Amino acid sequence: MQLKIKEKSDIATKFEFIVPSVGFFTVFYMLFTLLTPVLLIYFSLDEDYTVGNIFHLAASGFVFLALQFIYFHFRGRMLVKEKVVAIKEFGLQHEKKYLNGTKDVKFYPLSVIKDIVIHEVLSTYDVGYRLFLIIAGAKQLTILFESFNPKLEILLKVFYPMRNLLSIEKIKN
């Protein structure tokens, strides 16, 4: 996990958390995806084209497609990058990018943001910190950088510039 603070200016600041996503399983799956059709064609050329051989070829192709579907179902919605852009006296844009290429983009105008807080989160075996938005009229807190577990020092590097840029103290008074 890596924090990047980009385009820091008096008007806007962009905060990004990025996960290096190339692991052993990803490389193995890419090789599997490339080699499976080649192996299916190679082994089918040596056989006679009988009904049984065509059935086996179709069944192995079906298994290949089922494995691809399972992979993209579980791995495709994995969060790769999360970005928050704070725009002075305007609002906050929150963007999530997933491994399968989809993006979720939300914008929170300054008029609905009540506060930005760092809250301690407890689980059975771990204590962590999260950055939350308190939105007017919402029943739940909005979590920024939800899938990442940054240390408090890193969250403070995001919290203070974001709070100053959005001038939250001026709104509350």
mmCIF file with all atom_site columns, N, CA, C and O in Angstrom, residues 48-57:
data_model
loop_
_atom_site.group_PDB
_atom_site.id
_atom_site.type_symbol
_atom_site.label_atom_id
_atom_site.label_alt_id
_atom_site.label_comp_id
_atom_site.label_asym_id
_atom_site.label_entity_id
_atom_site.label_seq_id
_atom_site.pdbx_PDB_ins_code
_atom_site.Cartn_x
_atom_site.Cartn_y
_atom_site.Cartn_z
_atom_site.occupancy
_atom_site.B_iso_or_equiv
_atom_site.pdbx_formal_charge
_atom_site.auth_seq_id
_atom_site.auth_comp_id
_atom_site.auth_asym_id
_atom_site.auth_atom_id
_atom_site.pdbx_PDB_model_num
ATOM 1  N N  . ASP A 1 48 ? -9.035  -38.325 -33.430 1.00 0.00 ? 48 ASP A N  1
ATOM 2  C CA . ASP A 1 48 ? -10.053 -38.416 -34.472 1.00 0.00 ? 48 ASP A CA 1
ATOM 3  C C  . ASP A 1 48 ? -11.226 -37.530 -34.061 1.00 0.00 ? 48 ASP A C  1
ATOM 4  O O  . ASP A 1 48 ? -11.512 -37.375 -32.880 1.00 0.00 ? 48 ASP A O  1
ATOM 5  N N  . TYR A 1 49 ? -11.901 -36.997 -35.042 1.00 0.00 ? 49 TYR A N  1
ATOM 6  C CA . TYR A 1 49 ? -13.034 -36.126 -34.739 1.00 0.00 ? 49 TYR A CA 1
ATOM 7  C C  . TYR A 1 49 ? -14.290 -36.970 -34.575 1.00 0.00 ? 49 TYR A C  1
ATOM 8  O O  . TYR A 1 49 ? -15.145 -37.034 -35.439 1.00 0.00 ? 49 TYR A O  1
ATOM 9  N N  . THR A 1 50 ? -14.376 -37.621 -33.450 1.00 0.00 ? 50 THR A N  1
ATOM 10 C CA . THR A 1 50 ? -15.571 -38.393 -33.135 1.00 0.00 ? 50 THR A CA 1
ATOM 11 C C  . THR A 1 50 ? -16.432 -37.571 -32.186 1.00 0.00 ? 50 THR A C  1
ATOM 12 O O  . THR A 1 50 ? -16.005 -36.539 -31.657 1.00 0.00 ? 50 THR A O  1
ATOM 13 N N  . VAL A 1 51 ? -17.643 -38.060 -31.947 1.00 0.00 ? 51 VAL A N  1
ATOM 14 C CA . VAL A 1 51 ? -18.562 -37.346 -31.069 1.00 0.00 ? 51 VAL A CA 1
ATOM 15 C C  . VAL A 1 51 ? -17.996 -37.254 -29.655 1.00 0.00 ? 51 VAL A C  1
ATOM 16 O O  . VAL A 1 51 ? -18.093 -36.226 -28.985 1.00 0.00 ? 51 VAL A O  1
ATOM 17 N N  . GLY A 1 52 ? -17.347 -38.316 -29.202 1.00 0.00 ? 52 GLY A N  1
ATOM 18 C CA . GLY A 1 52 ? -16.773 -38.324 -27.856 1.00 0.00 ? 52 GLY A CA 1
ATOM 19 C C  . GLY A 1 52 ? -15.656 -37.315 -27.700 1.00 0.00 ? 52 GLY A C  1
ATOM 20 O O  . GLY A 1 52 ? -15.568 -36.603 -26.689 1.00 0.00 ? 52 GLY A O  1
ATOM 21 N N  . ASN A 1 53 ? -14.769 -37.202 -28.696 1.00 0.00 ? 53 ASN A N  1
ATOM 22 C CA . ASN A 1 53 ? -13.664 -36.248 -28.616 1.00 0.00 ? 53 ASN A CA 1
ATOM 23 C C  . ASN A 1 53 ? -14.160 -34.810 -28.667 1.00 0.00 ? 53 ASN A C  1
ATOM 24 O O  . ASN A 1 53 ? -13.644 -33.941 -27.967 1.00 0.00 ? 53 ASN A O  1
ATOM 25 N N  . ILE A 1 54 ? -15.166 -34.561 -29.488 1.00 0.00 ? 54 ILE A N  1
ATOM 26 C CA . ILE A 1 54 ? -15.730 -33.212 -29.564 1.00 0.00 ? 54 ILE A CA 1
ATOM 27 C C  . ILE A 1 54 ? -16.412 -32.860 -28.244 1.00 0.00 ? 54 ILE A C  1
ATOM 28 O O  . ILE A 1 54 ? -16.302 -31.739 -27.754 1.00 0.00 ? 54 ILE A O  1
ATOM 29 N N  . PHE A 1 55 ? -17.076 -33.861 -27.631 1.00 0.00 ? 55 PHE A N  1
ATOM 30 C CA . PHE A 1 55 ? -17.705 -33.634 -26.329 1.00 0.00 ? 55 PHE A CA 1
ATOM 31 C C  . PHE A 1 55 ? -16.652 -33.297 -25.271 1.00 0.00 ? 55 PHE A C  1
ATOM 32 O O  . PHE A 1 55 ? -16.835 -32.386 -24.470 1.00 0.00 ? 55 PHE A O  1
ATOM 33 N N  . HIS A 1 56 ? -15.535 -34.020 -25.279 1.00 0.00 ? 56 HIS A N  1
ATOM 34 C CA . HIS A 1 56 ? -14.469 -33.737 -24.299 1.00 0.00 ? 56 HIS A CA 1
ATOM 35 C C  . HIS A 1 56 ? -13.870 -32.349 -24.523 1.00 0.00 ? 56 HIS A C  1
ATOM 36 O O  . HIS A 1 56 ? -13.552 -31.641 -23.569 1.00 0.00 ? 56 HIS A O  1
ATOM 37 N N  . LEU A 1 57 ? -13.700 -31.966 -25.780 1.00 0.00 ? 57 LEU A N  1
ATOM 38 C CA . LEU A 1 57 ? -13.175 -30.640 -26.092 1.00 0.00 ? 57 LEU A CA 1
ATOM 39 C C  . LEU A 1 57 ? -14.145 -29.560 -25.619 1.00 0.00 ? 57 LEU A C  1
ATOM 40 O O  . LEU A 1 57 ? -13.735 -28.566 -25.006 1.00 0.00 ? 57 LEU A O  1
#
